[in-house]
Amino acid sequence: MKDKSYKLDQSAAPLLNAMSEYRKSRVVPFDVPGHKQGRGTPELTGFLGKQCLSVDVNSMKPLDNLSHPTSVIKEAEALAADAFGADDAFLIIGGTTAAVQAMIFSVCKRGDSIILPRNVHKSAINALILCGIIPIYVDPGIHPELGISLGMCADGVEAAIAAHPEAKAVFLNNPTYYGICTDVGRIARAAHRAGMALLADEAHGAHFYFGRGLPPAAMEAGADMSAVSMHKTGGSLTQSSLLLMRRGRVSPDYVRTIINLTQTTSASYLLMVSLDIARRALAMKGGETFARVTELAEYARGEINKIGGYYAFSREIIDGRHIFDFDVTKLSVNTLKTGLAGIEVYDLLRDDYGIQAEFGDMGNMLAIVSVGDDRYAIERLVASLSEIKRLHGRDGLKLLDHEYITPVVRMTPQEAFYAESEPVDVGETVGKISAEFVMCYPPGIPILAPGEEVTEEALDYILYAKEKGCLVMGPQDMELKKLYTVKRGE
């Protein structure tokens, strides 16, 4: 762990203990779920295991209720808040999407505006659609050689705050998918001076709270709320997350009310107990764990750079502005000098070498190195990349030179999404206003969002991404032959 002390006994795992007692009690279930501890679904039980199905349970008095926690879930949330240095923490079982949207809904209402980078995850823009919030975009900047979008420059955010004093909050990504970090502390101070809240999407930053030598975590840097994907780098089950908050600008009781607007009343205890277990492991051994993760990532980076053609970038790209810091656990690799697009390397790793990387885009691929990796896995990745270059490499490519498309906003996301729209051949959409999202997934950052004009730049990128094999998501037409645009006169 980072050099910090805890107020609570972090060796405790109240939800885990309660579920273990439930398993031993041999309760006869006449409640949901209907599989009745796996007895009614032998095929599912055989696949997932009896141990798993026996604790796939519904809320009951001994196990508390996520919508209104009073006992073991409440204790688990208090331990999470203590471990992460927050005043309050909420177990989220709808993924960090739910946590991001709860943050925004907690500080903004219909007609309010929020300052945010355009390279946000679609969950943030979806929140604007649902709540009728007005976006004020800050250009995150583009790295001229790597072609990746960067972090919000503090100077740019301060200028946006001065130009839009009516905004209720500033929202930022820290780190980005590629490991780029923003000056959260300076932006938090600027937001607070203007009476705004600072919200952080830390989907890829759970390890910041425990690893030594890593960029500062958002709660430590002064954020009011943070959404943390425990499942990404913290070791919990997929779809489990935490919403952290510091009191003062918003009430925890109100945040709970907001969460309960959309969160299921049948919360998964498998997801919740995984958060309890992962939190304990990070609090007790996080420092040791992430020291090993950092060493593995740095070793991999060095070995990949020895191959030639690939560029596994790190702290050397820090410029103090758009790149305030860098997460060295992110194994981000530029592939262009091998003559291969990032998505091509991504596909070859999976199809020919049995290696599933996190994602590939036009010029880069990302491999997540975290708590479950070892030296053998790293050696296999490095060897595979070397072989891919030998077999498939060619003269370096000159691809589209940017990953970020400057948006031309014509309508608010909510206005465009609910406006009358019509399908248009995608090649004929330039100049029209998109009524839907278009994005490559992962990472889920929109190329177009509802309310934005379809520019030639955006269309070129969309068609190129499709040609190169990126999974292009968002449009109703899953083959992306047509795109819904706002009808004229709207």
Short mmCIF file of C-alpha atoms in Angstrom, two decimals, residues 8-344:
data_model
loop_
_atom_site.label_atom_id
_atom_site.label_comp_id
_atom_site.label_asym_id
_atom_site.label_seq_id
_atom_site.Cartn_x
_atom_site.Cartn_y
_atom_site.Cartn_z
CA LEU A 8 -10.57 0.77 10.32
CA ASP A 9 -9.32 -2.80 10.44
CA GLN A 10 -8.75 -3.49 6.75
CA SER A 11 -8.31 -7.21 7.37
CA ALA A 12 -12.07 -7.37 7.93
CA ALA A 13 -14.40 -8.55 5.15
CA PRO A 14 -17.93 -8.28 6.59
CA LEU A 15 -19.81 -9.20 3.44
CA LEU A 16 -17.57 -12.19 2.77
CA ASN A 17 -18.05 -13.38 6.35
CA ALA A 18 -21.83 -13.01 6.17
CA MET A 19 -22.03 -14.95 2.92
CA SER A 20 -19.77 -17.69 4.28
CA GLU A 21 -22.11 -18.03 7.26
CA TYR A 22 -25.09 -18.18 4.93
CA ARG A 23 -23.48 -21.00 2.97
CA LYS A 24 -22.86 -23.00 6.15
CA SER A 25 -26.38 -22.42 7.49
CA ARG A 26 -28.00 -24.72 4.90
CA VAL A 27 -31.01 -22.44 4.51
CA VAL A 28 -33.86 -23.91 2.43
CA PRO A 29 -34.66 -21.16 -0.13
CA PHE A 30 -38.23 -20.26 -1.01
CA ASP A 31 -37.18 -16.93 -2.51
CA VAL A 32 -35.49 -15.88 -5.73
CA PRO A 33 -33.32 -16.64 -7.65
CA GLY A 34 -35.25 -19.60 -8.98
CA HIS A 35 -32.28 -21.91 -9.54
CA LYS A 36 -32.35 -22.51 -5.74
CA GLN A 37 -28.63 -22.59 -5.02
CA GLY A 38 -27.98 -24.25 -8.37
CA ARG A 39 -30.10 -27.34 -7.81
CA GLY A 40 -32.55 -26.44 -10.57
CA THR A 41 -29.91 -25.67 -13.21
CA PRO A 42 -27.45 -28.57 -13.38
CA GLU A 43 -25.83 -27.38 -16.60
CA LEU A 44 -25.23 -23.88 -15.23
CA THR A 45 -24.05 -25.31 -11.91
CA GLY A 46 -21.67 -27.63 -13.71
CA PHE A 47 -20.22 -24.72 -15.65
CA LEU A 48 -19.90 -22.16 -12.83
CA GLY A 49 -19.59 -24.56 -9.89
CA LYS A 50 -21.75 -25.31 -6.87
CA GLN A 51 -19.74 -22.97 -4.67
CA CYS A 52 -20.66 -20.05 -6.93
CA LEU A 53 -24.36 -20.86 -7.35
CA SER A 54 -24.83 -21.51 -3.63
CA VAL A 55 -24.17 -17.85 -2.86
CA ASP A 56 -25.94 -16.31 -5.86
CA VAL A 57 -28.64 -15.04 -3.53
CA ASN A 58 -31.15 -12.25 -3.08
CA SER A 59 -31.22 -9.59 -0.37
CA MET A 60 -32.19 -10.88 3.06
CA LYS A 61 -31.77 -9.67 6.62
CA PRO A 62 -28.44 -11.41 7.38
CA LEU A 63 -26.96 -10.18 4.08
CA ASP A 64 -28.28 -6.59 4.10
CA ASN A 65 -29.73 -4.69 1.12
CA LEU A 66 -27.70 -2.56 -1.29
CA SER A 67 -30.55 -0.08 -1.82
CA HIS A 68 -30.66 0.70 1.91
CA PRO A 69 -27.64 -0.81 3.66
CA THR A 70 -27.72 -1.01 7.45
CA SER A 71 -25.34 -3.85 8.36
CA VAL A 72 -22.71 -5.84 6.45
CA ILE A 73 -22.95 -3.89 3.18
CA LYS A 74 -22.79 -0.65 5.14
CA GLU A 75 -19.67 -1.96 6.89
CA ALA A 76 -18.12 -3.04 3.57
CA GLU A 77 -18.72 0.44 2.14
CA ALA A 78 -17.17 2.09 5.19
CA LEU A 79 -14.08 -0.09 4.82
CA ALA A 80 -13.86 0.81 1.13
CA ALA A 81 -14.09 4.53 1.93
CA ASP A 82 -11.32 4.17 4.52
CA ALA A 83 -9.10 2.17 2.15
CA PHE A 84 -9.44 4.69 -0.66
CA GLY A 85 -9.17 7.81 1.50
CA ALA A 86 -12.75 8.94 0.85
CA ASP A 87 -15.49 10.11 3.19
CA ASP A 88 -17.99 7.70 1.66
CA ALA A 89 -17.96 4.81 -0.80
CA PHE A 90 -20.79 3.05 -2.59
CA LEU A 91 -20.67 -0.48 -3.97
CA ILE A 92 -21.73 -0.29 -7.62
CA ILE A 93 -22.84 -3.40 -9.50
CA GLY A 94 -23.76 -1.68 -12.79
CA GLY A 95 -20.16 -1.12 -13.81
CA THR A 96 -18.34 2.19 -13.75
CA THR A 97 -20.92 3.38 -16.27
CA ALA A 98 -23.39 3.52 -13.39
CA ALA A 99 -20.89 5.27 -11.13
CA VAL A 100 -20.04 7.90 -13.76
CA GLN A 101 -23.70 8.65 -14.38
CA ALA A 102 -24.49 8.81 -10.66
CA MET A 103 -21.70 11.38 -10.20
CA ILE A 104 -23.04 13.61 -12.95
CA PHE A 105 -26.68 13.27 -11.86
CA SER A 106 -25.67 14.13 -8.28
CA VAL A 107 -24.30 17.57 -9.17
CA CYS A 108 -26.16 18.55 -12.36
CA LYS A 109 -29.81 18.96 -13.23
CA ARG A 110 -31.66 19.56 -16.49
CA GLY A 111 -30.33 22.69 -18.23
CA ASP A 112 -27.11 22.81 -16.22
CA SER A 113 -23.75 22.74 -18.00
CA ILE A 114 -20.63 20.69 -17.30
CA ILE A 115 -17.03 21.14 -18.47
CA LEU A 116 -15.48 17.94 -19.81
CA PRO A 117 -13.03 16.61 -22.39
CA ARG A 118 -14.58 15.30 -25.59
CA ASN A 119 -12.65 12.01 -25.26
CA VAL A 120 -14.89 10.87 -22.43
CA HIS A 121 -16.44 7.42 -22.29
CA LYS A 122 -19.90 7.18 -23.80
CA SER A 123 -21.37 6.71 -20.30
CA ALA A 124 -20.71 10.39 -19.56
CA ILE A 125 -22.39 11.61 -22.73
CA ASN A 126 -25.27 9.20 -22.10
CA ALA A 127 -25.74 10.97 -18.76
CA LEU A 128 -26.07 14.28 -20.62
CA ILE A 129 -28.73 12.72 -22.86
CA LEU A 130 -30.72 11.31 -19.97
CA CYS A 131 -30.58 14.42 -17.80
CA GLY A 132 -30.56 17.21 -20.42
CA ILE A 133 -27.18 18.61 -19.39
CA ILE A 134 -25.23 20.93 -21.70
CA PRO A 135 -21.63 19.94 -22.49
CA ILE A 136 -18.78 22.43 -22.59
CA TYR A 137 -15.96 20.56 -24.30
CA VAL A 138 -12.27 21.15 -23.69
CA ASP A 139 -9.92 19.93 -26.42
CA PRO A 140 -7.66 17.28 -24.83
CA GLY A 141 -4.97 17.75 -27.45
CA ILE A 142 -3.31 15.17 -29.70
CA HIS A 143 0.17 13.72 -29.47
CA PRO A 144 1.77 14.60 -32.83
CA GLU A 145 3.67 11.31 -33.19
CA LEU A 146 1.49 8.78 -31.40
CA GLY A 147 -1.83 10.14 -32.63
CA ILE A 148 -3.50 9.63 -29.25
CA SER A 149 -5.77 12.03 -27.41
CA LEU A 150 -4.22 13.37 -24.23
CA GLY A 151 -5.41 14.80 -20.92
CA MET A 152 -7.10 18.11 -20.28
CA CYS A 153 -4.50 20.84 -19.93
CA ALA A 154 -5.09 22.76 -16.70
CA ASP A 155 -4.70 26.07 -18.58
CA GLY A 156 -7.52 25.06 -20.93
CA VAL A 157 -9.77 24.01 -18.08
CA GLU A 158 -9.17 27.26 -16.21
CA ALA A 159 -10.03 29.18 -19.39
CA ALA A 160 -13.26 27.17 -19.76
CA ILE A 161 -14.14 27.83 -16.12
CA ALA A 162 -13.61 31.59 -16.64
CA ALA A 163 -15.69 31.57 -19.82
CA HIS A 164 -18.50 29.48 -18.31
CA PRO A 165 -18.93 30.44 -14.64
CA GLU A 166 -22.44 28.97 -14.77
CA ALA A 167 -21.09 25.40 -15.10
CA LYS A 168 -21.84 23.14 -12.15
CA ALA A 169 -18.90 20.78 -12.46
CA VAL A 170 -15.68 19.81 -14.20
CA PHE A 171 -15.40 16.19 -15.32
CA LEU A 172 -12.10 14.54 -16.25
CA ASN A 173 -10.58 11.17 -17.17
CA ASN A 174 -7.62 10.09 -15.06
CA PRO A 175 -5.85 8.16 -16.42
CA THR A 176 -6.94 7.88 -20.04
CA TYR A 177 -7.04 4.49 -21.73
CA TYR A 178 -3.43 5.02 -22.81
CA GLY A 179 -2.19 6.00 -19.32
CA ILE A 180 -2.14 9.79 -19.79
CA CYS A 181 -2.77 11.65 -16.53
CA THR A 182 -4.11 15.15 -15.86
CA ASP A 183 -3.12 17.67 -13.18
CA VAL A 184 -6.11 16.74 -11.02
CA GLY A 185 -4.99 18.83 -8.04
CA ARG A 186 -4.70 22.10 -9.97
CA ILE A 187 -7.99 21.51 -11.79
CA ALA A 188 -9.73 20.65 -8.51
CA ARG A 189 -8.52 23.90 -6.94
CA ALA A 190 -9.66 25.91 -9.97
CA ALA A 191 -13.07 24.24 -9.97
CA HIS A 192 -13.56 24.82 -6.25
CA ARG A 193 -12.59 28.49 -6.48
CA ALA A 194 -15.40 28.85 -9.02
CA GLY A 195 -17.87 26.94 -6.84
CA MET A 196 -17.86 23.89 -9.12
CA ALA A 197 -17.51 20.22 -8.23
CA LEU A 198 -14.65 18.14 -9.63
CA LEU A 199 -15.67 14.68 -10.86
CA ALA A 200 -13.10 12.07 -11.89
CA ASP A 201 -13.56 9.04 -14.10
CA GLU A 202 -10.87 6.74 -12.66
CA ALA A 203 -12.07 3.65 -14.48
CA HIS A 204 -8.44 2.69 -15.11
CA GLY A 205 -6.96 4.08 -11.90
CA ALA A 206 -7.89 1.85 -8.95
CA HIS A 207 -4.20 1.02 -8.46
CA PHE A 208 -3.29 4.70 -7.99
CA TYR A 209 -4.64 4.45 -4.44
CA PHE A 210 -2.23 1.72 -3.39
CA GLY A 211 0.86 1.58 -5.63
CA ARG A 212 3.99 3.53 -4.75
CA GLY A 213 5.45 5.88 -7.33
CA LEU A 214 2.23 6.09 -9.33
CA PRO A 215 0.35 9.30 -10.19
CA PRO A 216 -1.79 10.78 -7.41
CA ALA A 217 -5.29 9.41 -7.04
CA ALA A 218 -8.29 11.71 -7.47
CA MET A 219 -9.47 11.61 -3.85
CA GLU A 220 -5.96 12.49 -2.70
CA ALA A 221 -5.76 15.32 -5.24
CA GLY A 222 -9.01 16.99 -4.11
CA ALA A 223 -11.77 15.54 -6.32
CA ASP A 224 -15.29 15.63 -4.91
CA MET A 225 -16.32 12.32 -6.47
CA SER A 226 -14.58 9.53 -8.33
CA ALA A 227 -15.76 6.45 -10.23
CA VAL A 228 -13.29 3.56 -9.83
CA SER A 229 -13.41 0.34 -11.85
CA MET A 230 -12.25 -2.19 -9.30
CA HIS A 231 -12.69 -4.96 -11.85
CA LYS A 232 -10.24 -3.41 -14.33
CA THR A 233 -7.10 -3.24 -12.21
CA GLY A 234 -8.25 -4.04 -8.68
CA GLY A 235 -9.11 -7.73 -8.96
CA SER A 236 -12.90 -7.81 -8.49
CA LEU A 237 -15.43 -9.37 -10.85
CA THR A 238 -16.39 -7.72 -14.14
CA GLN A 239 -19.13 -5.09 -13.72
CA SER A 240 -18.20 -4.28 -10.10
CA SER A 241 -17.11 -0.76 -9.26
CA LEU A 242 -16.90 1.85 -6.52
CA LEU A 243 -18.21 5.39 -6.33
CA LEU A 244 -16.08 7.45 -3.95
CA MET A 245 -16.94 10.86 -2.59
CA ARG A 246 -15.78 13.62 -0.31
CA ARG A 247 -18.47 15.41 1.67
CA GLY A 248 -19.14 19.13 1.45
CA ARG A 249 -20.57 19.79 -1.99
CA VAL A 250 -23.07 16.95 -2.07
CA SER A 251 -24.81 14.81 0.55
CA PRO A 252 -24.10 11.05 0.64
CA ASP A 253 -27.78 10.43 1.31
CA TYR A 254 -28.67 12.30 -1.89
CA VAL A 255 -26.06 10.33 -3.84
CA ARG A 256 -27.62 7.09 -2.59
CA THR A 257 -30.99 8.33 -3.78
CA ILE A 258 -29.53 9.10 -7.20
CA ILE A 259 -27.87 5.68 -7.43
CA ASN A 260 -31.17 3.99 -6.56
CA LEU A 261 -32.93 5.69 -9.49
CA THR A 262 -31.30 3.29 -11.92
CA GLN A 263 -29.54 0.58 -9.90
CA THR A 264 -31.22 -2.83 -9.75
CA THR A 265 -33.06 -3.85 -6.60
CA SER A 266 -31.73 -7.37 -7.18
CA ALA A 267 -28.06 -6.62 -6.60
CA SER A 268 -25.61 -9.42 -7.34
CA TYR A 269 -23.95 -10.68 -4.17
CA LEU A 270 -21.26 -12.31 -6.27
CA LEU A 271 -20.24 -8.86 -7.52
CA MET A 272 -20.51 -7.24 -4.11
CA VAL A 273 -18.48 -9.87 -2.28
CA SER A 274 -15.81 -9.63 -4.97
CA LEU A 275 -15.51 -5.92 -4.13
CA ASP A 276 -15.18 -6.74 -0.43
CA ILE A 277 -12.46 -9.32 -1.10
CA ALA A 278 -10.59 -7.15 -3.60
CA ARG A 279 -10.66 -4.12 -1.30
CA ARG A 280 -9.17 -6.18 1.53
CA ALA A 281 -6.42 -7.56 -0.71
CA LEU A 282 -5.50 -4.09 -1.99
CA ALA A 283 -5.49 -2.53 1.46
CA MET A 284 -3.36 -5.31 2.92
CA LYS A 285 -0.97 -6.03 0.03
CA GLY A 286 -1.56 -3.35 -2.60
CA GLY A 287 1.89 -1.81 -2.34
CA GLU A 288 3.62 -5.13 -2.84
CA THR A 289 1.20 -6.16 -5.59
CA PHE A 290 1.56 -3.03 -7.70
CA ALA A 291 5.31 -2.89 -7.24
CA ARG A 292 5.35 -6.28 -8.99
CA VAL A 293 2.87 -5.08 -11.63
CA THR A 294 5.00 -2.01 -12.32
CA GLU A 295 8.16 -4.11 -12.61
CA LEU A 296 6.45 -6.45 -15.09
CA ALA A 297 5.14 -3.58 -17.20
CA GLU A 298 8.52 -1.83 -17.27
CA TYR A 299 10.27 -5.07 -18.20
CA ALA A 300 7.77 -5.69 -21.00
CA ARG A 301 8.17 -2.12 -22.25
CA GLY A 302 11.93 -2.48 -22.45
CA GLU A 303 11.77 -5.82 -24.25
CA ILE A 304 9.19 -4.60 -26.76
CA ASN A 305 11.27 -1.54 -27.58
CA LYS A 306 14.25 -3.79 -28.29
CA ILE A 307 12.29 -5.52 -31.08
CA GLY A 308 12.32 -2.39 -33.21
CA GLY A 309 9.38 -0.79 -34.99
CA TYR A 310 7.20 -0.87 -31.91
CA TYR A 311 7.26 2.02 -29.45
CA ALA A 312 6.06 1.19 -25.95
CA PHE A 313 5.91 4.70 -24.54
CA SER A 314 6.22 5.81 -20.94
CA ARG A 315 7.14 8.80 -18.79
CA GLU A 316 9.41 10.28 -21.44
CA ILE A 317 6.32 11.74 -23.16
CA ILE A 318 5.35 13.83 -20.10
CA ASP A 319 5.20 17.52 -21.01
CA GLY A 320 3.68 18.93 -17.80
CA ARG A 321 0.61 20.24 -19.64
CA HIS A 322 -1.55 17.86 -21.68
CA ILE A 323 0.53 14.99 -20.28
CA PHE A 324 0.97 15.90 -16.63
CA ASP A 325 1.95 12.36 -15.61
CA PHE A 326 1.92 8.82 -16.96
CA ASP A 327 0.69 5.50 -15.56
CA VAL A 328 3.63 3.16 -16.07
CA THR A 329 1.45 0.07 -15.55
CA LYS A 330 -0.23 0.80 -18.90
CA LEU A 331 1.54 -1.12 -21.66
CA SER A 332 0.58 1.19 -24.52
CA VAL A 333 2.39 0.35 -27.77
CA ASN A 334 2.54 2.40 -30.95
CA THR A 335 2.75 0.03 -33.93
CA LEU A 336 2.99 2.26 -37.02
CA LYS A 337 6.70 1.82 -37.73
CA THR A 338 6.11 -1.93 -38.07
CA GLY A 339 3.81 -1.12 -40.98
CA LEU A 340 0.81 -2.44 -39.04
CA ALA A 341 -2.16 -0.65 -37.54
CA GLY A 342 -2.75 -1.22 -33.84
CA ILE A 343 -5.98 -3.07 -34.59
CA GLU A 344 -4.10 -5.40 -36.96
#
